Amino acid sequence: MTFRNVLLASLPVVALFSVSCSDDDSIQEPGFDYTVPSTYTFERNGTSTVEYGGQTNRILMLDAMGNYIKNQAAADASVDVAKLYNMYSNSNTPFDEASLNAATDKQLKNKTAASRDFFVNFQGGGSTTEQVSVRNFFETQLTNAGSASGGVLASEGVAGVYQDGSSKRLFAADGLEPQQVLLKGMMGACFLDQVVNNYLSTAVLDEGSNRDNNTNKVLETGKNYTKMEHLWDEAYGYVYGADDLTAAIPVYKFWSSYINQVDADSDFGTLKEDLELAFRKGRAAIVAGDYATRDAQIAIIKQKLALVSAVRAVFYLKEGKAKLVTDSGKKAFHALSEGYGFIMSLRYTNKPATNAPYMSKAEVDAVLSELMGGTNGLYDVDYLNVHIDDLAADIATRFGFTVEQAQTVN
């Protein structure tokens, strides 16, 4: 079944892109009176209550995996697949950065498709079978990177390297770029899944005595925060936890970077502000015990992050199509692989009040199957020229924006 047919049988179109937040940092709710800070800064007794080191480590681990593949490709050197597997599971001190090796209780693999809502409580169509399959899929990308490395030239049906301007890219035999599928796919299957289906889940935030302890300011043992405060910080950390705004050129990683890129387009020009305010307002509401406002911010965060995934998926599909005329299509494979990863991420979105994704696993699988449905995958340029526009239009319609709006994002 094509994605178009799956879409027609699915839930009605939901317009995400119209959702916005007020930019007023002062909140007066019935029974509450508190101020939202202008930055994500929260203190108790003069000491910060914010902590998300584990999230920073995982972002840097994924970044290191991507850089390792990139650097090996640039040097025409072989990719050590065993090293990549170890980086994925943080085994056998695989990182150049000592602090990542020292974080032995932190890894990417056991946080892939691991959220409470989807992969423990099995809402949103999740299952243990899917969890295993997703982790195997990413390990296959690591294997594919190894198979493509070493200097063999990429060609139809042959994994290898492609000289893309000043960059060298590794392509699998079907044209997918394993590094980009890994990076964009893990943004969804790990980072997004943990944010919207785990740390911002009320099943996690309000578990056990969390709400009573937060209301009564019962702190975690040896810490300066309540359990609920920390859970919210961990969600924040998967989005902003590796940013460095003090650098000469500010550094933004993964979700934070793509939020900025979508926000740079006037069609989506309040996105960055809306998300940052929602995270700050939700955290301030937790400190004040204002759970209705907290839950309203959760809905905004879920909607806005889903929008980022959809806009970037459409953007890369269209960018890829425009490049199909060059080098028998190979010039397009980098963008199409990024699009593939962002399409994967749509499965891990969470539509507020449903505990279900905006696009089901079956719908996402149908999109990916249709994208790769030509002979030898992305190498079938004629097939892609026929199908990409429809796929992009269907995703855009589903999320309430136009292809033209997404195309102008840079």
XYZ file of C-alpha atoms in Angstrom:
410
model
C 0.000 0.000 0.000
C 1.362 3.446 -0.877
C 1.604 6.182 1.705
C -1.133 8.153 -0.034
C -3.561 5.264 0.467
C -2.505 4.811 4.089
C -2.934 8.536 4.690
C -6.463 8.614 3.306
C -7.450 5.896 5.750
C -5.909 7.651 8.726
C -6.956 10.345 11.164
C -7.975 13.794 9.880
C -5.328 16.346 9.007
C -3.996 18.245 12.009
C -2.661 21.766 11.529
C 0.406 22.061 13.731
C 1.986 25.122 12.366
C -0.633 27.549 13.673
C 0.013 26.718 17.345
C 1.772 29.555 19.173
C 2.645 30.730 22.655
C 2.336 34.104 24.218
C 5.645 35.902 24.649
C 4.528 37.318 27.991
C 6.874 35.956 30.662
C 4.548 36.839 33.563
C 1.962 34.265 34.570
C -1.020 34.677 36.826
C -3.071 31.498 37.042
C -5.920 31.027 39.508
C -4.196 30.442 42.818
C -0.737 31.005 41.326
C 1.510 34.017 40.856
C 4.995 33.452 39.496
C 7.380 34.727 36.853
C 8.927 32.740 34.044
C 12.662 33.497 33.739
C 14.042 34.824 30.462
C 16.597 31.983 30.343
C 16.438 28.360 31.469
C 17.848 29.214 34.900
C 16.291 27.876 38.095
C 17.778 28.027 41.579
C 16.949 26.996 45.116
C 18.784 28.648 47.998
C 21.149 30.289 45.526
C 22.165 27.017 43.848
C 21.073 25.751 40.457
C 18.419 23.048 40.396
C 19.004 22.218 36.716
C 20.856 19.028 35.757
C 20.901 17.119 32.449
C 24.429 15.764 32.097
C 23.289 12.376 30.826
C 21.460 13.977 27.928
C 24.486 16.087 27.025
C 26.635 12.960 27.001
C 24.301 11.085 24.666
C 24.114 14.007 22.247
C 27.914 14.145 22.182
C 28.124 10.373 21.715
C 25.948 10.527 18.614
C 27.915 13.508 17.357
C 31.143 11.536 17.829
C 29.756 8.600 15.854
C 28.824 10.859 12.966
C 32.196 12.602 13.013
C 34.077 9.308 13.072
C 32.307 8.094 9.930
C 32.802 11.484 8.268
C 36.515 11.628 9.082
C 37.176 8.076 7.907
C 35.416 8.825 4.631
C 37.468 11.993 4.137
C 40.676 10.001 4.605
C 39.577 7.116 2.340
C 40.112 4.966 5.428
C 38.131 1.942 6.515
C 35.375 2.433 9.068
C 35.853 0.124 12.058
C 32.367 -1.320 12.495
C 33.233 -2.877 15.851
C 34.267 0.559 17.107
C 30.932 2.017 15.985
C 29.031 -0.775 17.720
C 30.991 -0.010 20.886
C 30.239 3.700 20.534
C 26.539 2.890 20.201
C 26.553 0.866 23.429
C 29.421 2.779 25.126
C 31.484 -0.373 25.564
C 35.274 -0.820 25.697
C 36.122 2.910 25.958
C 35.437 3.693 22.280
C 35.428 7.508 22.395
C 38.289 9.954 21.967
C 36.660 12.115 24.646
C 37.594 10.664 28.041
C 34.497 12.057 29.748
C 32.243 10.036 27.433
C 34.152 6.834 28.161
C 33.892 7.616 31.870
C 30.093 7.905 31.625
C 29.770 4.122 31.727
C 26.128 4.264 32.800
C 25.187 6.326 29.737
C 24.754 4.980 26.220
C 22.602 5.425 23.125
C 21.540 1.865 22.405
C 19.457 1.239 25.518
C 17.719 4.606 25.043
C 16.748 3.867 21.441
C 13.002 3.234 21.152
C 12.885 3.001 24.940
C 10.221 5.487 26.065
C 7.720 4.661 28.786
C 4.637 5.486 26.715
C 5.516 3.688 23.480
C 7.924 0.898 24.433
C 7.032 0.017 28.030
C 3.312 0.764 28.203
C 3.048 -0.019 24.459
C 0.903 2.948 23.537
C 1.195 4.506 20.093
C 1.520 1.079 18.491
C 4.867 0.371 20.147
C 6.123 -3.121 20.963
C 9.199 -4.987 22.117
C 9.487 -6.418 18.616
C 9.661 -2.917 17.172
C 12.236 -1.864 19.749
C 14.540 -4.733 18.793
C 13.993 -4.051 15.095
C 14.825 -0.351 15.434
C 18.057 -1.010 17.317
C 19.041 -3.628 14.734
C 18.276 -1.119 11.980
C 20.748 1.393 13.371
C 23.410 -1.261 13.823
C 22.846 -2.165 10.177
C 23.619 1.451 9.278
C 26.924 1.104 11.123
C 27.694 -2.057 9.174
C 26.728 -0.315 5.936
C 29.127 2.532 6.707
C 31.897 -0.011 7.093
C 31.001 -1.733 3.827
C 31.071 1.583 1.956
C 34.419 2.720 3.361
C 37.948 2.206 2.132
C 37.886 4.165 -1.105
C 35.747 2.076 -3.464
C 33.658 4.411 -5.628
C 29.910 4.307 -5.050
C 27.828 3.109 -7.984
C 24.444 1.540 -8.548
C 24.311 -1.616 -6.450
C 27.819 -1.033 -5.070
C 28.501 0.551 -1.677
C 31.268 3.110 -1.727
C 32.428 6.704 -1.524
C 31.106 9.678 -3.498
C 32.996 12.935 -3.942
C 30.402 15.625 -3.235
C 32.230 18.891 -3.800
C 34.809 19.115 -1.025
C 33.130 16.326 0.967
C 33.391 12.573 0.645
C 30.223 10.679 1.481
C 29.714 6.968 2.057
C 26.701 5.451 0.291
C 25.191 2.007 0.740
C 24.439 -0.082 -2.335
C 20.919 1.400 -2.508
C 22.199 4.989 -2.329
C 21.314 5.741 1.290
C 24.014 7.511 3.287
C 24.342 5.503 6.529
C 25.811 8.404 8.489
C 22.859 10.684 7.764
C 20.267 7.973 8.341
C 21.958 7.297 11.693
C 22.082 10.934 12.792
C 18.611 12.032 11.719
C 17.018 8.716 12.578
C 18.468 8.724 16.089
C 17.244 12.269 16.597
C 13.804 10.686 16.444
C 14.219 7.159 17.779
C 16.297 8.245 20.766
C 16.146 11.976 21.508
C 12.585 12.812 20.421
C 11.179 9.561 21.778
C 12.736 10.286 25.160
C 11.461 13.876 25.218
C 7.828 13.508 24.196
C 7.074 9.879 25.049
C 9.083 9.553 28.228
C 10.230 12.569 30.227
C 7.203 14.706 29.321
C 4.805 11.804 29.792
C 2.487 12.259 32.754
C 3.001 8.544 33.404
C 6.602 9.460 34.223
C 6.229 12.981 35.632
C 3.383 12.031 37.979
C 4.518 8.502 38.767
C 4.091 7.321 42.338
C 4.541 10.151 44.823
C 6.229 12.518 42.343
C 3.413 15.069 42.331
C 2.995 15.157 46.111
C 6.751 15.343 46.610
C 7.022 18.165 44.099
C 4.177 20.105 45.693
C 5.742 19.674 49.130
C 9.294 20.295 47.836
C 10.657 16.928 48.875
C 14.061 16.842 47.175
C 15.843 13.838 45.734
C 18.447 12.399 48.098
C 21.636 14.443 47.915
C 20.216 16.722 45.223
C 18.833 20.240 44.999
C 15.814 19.348 42.879
C 12.591 17.404 43.068
C 12.141 14.327 40.910
C 9.657 16.146 38.667
C 11.964 19.128 38.199
C 14.760 16.802 37.142
C 12.594 14.842 34.707
C 11.613 18.071 32.972
C 15.278 19.114 32.808
C 16.150 15.805 31.158
C 13.599 16.477 28.422
C 15.100 19.936 27.958
C 18.575 18.417 27.824
C 17.801 16.238 24.809
C 16.951 19.394 22.857
C 19.442 21.977 24.144
C 21.888 20.035 26.308
C 24.975 20.272 24.072
C 24.568 23.888 22.965
C 27.408 26.306 23.664
C 26.185 29.863 23.420
C 29.431 31.269 24.838
C 31.577 30.135 21.891
C 32.752 32.744 19.377
C 30.406 31.045 16.934
C 27.534 29.617 19.019
C 27.216 25.831 18.813
C 23.823 24.187 18.366
C 23.462 20.406 18.131
C 20.789 18.259 16.504
C 17.280 19.368 17.557
C 18.414 22.813 18.640
C 20.161 23.337 15.305
C 17.152 22.291 13.241
C 14.772 24.343 15.363
C 16.912 27.350 14.428
C 16.889 26.409 10.750
C 13.114 26.084 10.598
C 12.664 29.231 12.677
C 14.820 31.160 10.189
C 11.954 30.970 7.702
C 9.290 33.620 8.242
C 6.565 31.014 7.706
C 7.632 29.371 10.974
C 9.220 32.398 12.583
C 7.918 31.974 16.144
C 8.964 28.327 16.467
C 12.180 28.860 18.420
C 10.604 31.379 20.788
C 7.547 29.193 21.312
C 9.600 26.124 22.213
C 12.018 27.917 24.509
C 9.175 29.676 26.296
C 7.223 26.430 26.674
C 10.210 24.712 28.295
C 10.799 27.651 30.650
C 7.134 28.131 31.463
C 6.605 24.435 32.112
C 9.596 24.288 34.443
C 8.461 27.401 36.311
C 4.993 25.894 36.612
C 6.477 22.751 38.161
C 8.318 24.830 40.753
C 5.025 26.577 41.553
C 2.994 23.355 41.573
C 0.860 24.628 38.675
C 0.254 21.354 36.873
C -2.395 22.624 34.453
C 0.084 25.122 32.995
C 2.768 22.423 32.933
C 0.521 20.165 30.879
C -0.339 22.973 28.461
C 3.379 23.479 27.786
C 3.853 19.753 27.192
C 1.265 19.947 24.411
C 3.060 22.884 22.791
C 6.439 21.136 22.921
C 5.008 17.968 21.377
C 3.356 19.922 18.572
C 6.358 22.080 17.769
C 8.930 19.275 17.713
C 6.662 17.244 15.437
C 6.482 20.237 13.127
C 10.279 20.492 12.931
C 10.502 16.838 11.852
C 7.845 17.249 9.181
C 9.212 20.503 7.755
C 12.734 19.122 7.487
C 11.478 15.891 5.909
C 9.705 17.858 3.179
C 12.623 20.263 2.762
C 15.121 17.462 2.157
C 12.822 15.540 -0.166
C 12.485 18.597 -2.375
C 16.163 19.525 -2.136
C 17.036 15.985 -3.140
C 14.693 15.999 -6.105
C 16.268 19.194 -7.427
C 19.684 17.495 -7.432
C 18.660 14.264 -9.171
C 19.905 15.635 -12.496
C 23.541 15.580 -11.307
C 25.884 12.562 -11.316
C 23.164 10.024 -12.140
C 21.300 11.137 -9.031
C 24.155 10.676 -6.556
C 24.302 14.415 -5.852
C 20.813 14.034 -4.341
C 21.533 11.112 -2.024
C 22.838 13.173 0.903
C 19.666 15.276 1.109
C 17.380 12.302 0.486
C 19.116 10.378 3.275
C 18.535 13.284 5.644
C 14.916 13.279 4.555
C 14.738 9.535 5.195
C 15.922 10.055 8.775
C 13.468 12.868 9.469
C 10.621 10.782 8.044
C 11.645 8.026 10.465
C 11.401 10.573 13.281
C 7.717 11.200 12.546
C 6.942 7.801 14.047
C 8.179 9.054 17.458
C 6.057 12.197 17.558
C 3.211 12.363 20.068
C -0.108 14.040 19.343
C -1.267 15.713 22.580
C -4.033 13.953 24.509
C -3.715 10.779 22.410
C -0.422 9.102 23.356
C -0.197 8.215 19.676
C 2.126 9.567 16.974
C 0.948 12.054 14.381
C 1.938 9.399 11.842
C 1.712 5.739 12.789
C 4.502 3.249 12.277
C 2.561 1.786 9.337
C 2.256 5.213 7.724
C 5.924 6.024 8.201
C 6.955 2.613 6.885
C 4.770 3.211 3.825
C 6.487 6.540 3.116
C 9.949 5.015 3.439
C 8.989 2.021 1.327
C 7.658 4.283 -1.405
C 10.757 6.481 -1.290
C 13.031 3.458 -1.717
C 10.680 1.579 -4.052
C 12.633 2.029 -7.273
C 15.120 -0.415 -8.739
C 18.233 -0.257 -6.534
C 16.599 2.290 -4.245
C 17.690 5.893 -4.732
C 19.518 5.088 -7.961
C 16.201 4.883 -9.825
C 16.047 8.564 -10.748
C 13.027 8.212 -13.029
C 11.057 6.557 -10.219
C 12.007 9.271 -7.711
C 11.039 12.045 -10.109
C 7.538 10.579 -10.233
C 7.086 9.917 -6.506
C 8.903 12.570 -4.454
C 6.465 15.421 -5.049
C 3.507 13.345 -3.888
C 5.326 12.174 -0.758
C 6.337 15.729 0.133
C 2.827 17.068 -0.474
C 1.205 14.344 1.608
C 3.478 14.993 4.597
C 3.018 18.764 4.351
C -0.759 18.418 4.154
C -0.769 16.091 7.131
C 1.029 18.647 9.287
C -0.796 21.752 8.110
C 1.763 23.603 5.999
C 2.552 23.765 2.288
C 5.469 22.302 0.385
C 6.344 25.813 -0.740
C 6.635 26.980 2.856
C 8.967 24.113 3.767
C 11.112 24.549 0.655
C 12.188 28.047 1.639
C 13.691 26.899 4.955
C 17.484 26.991 4.839
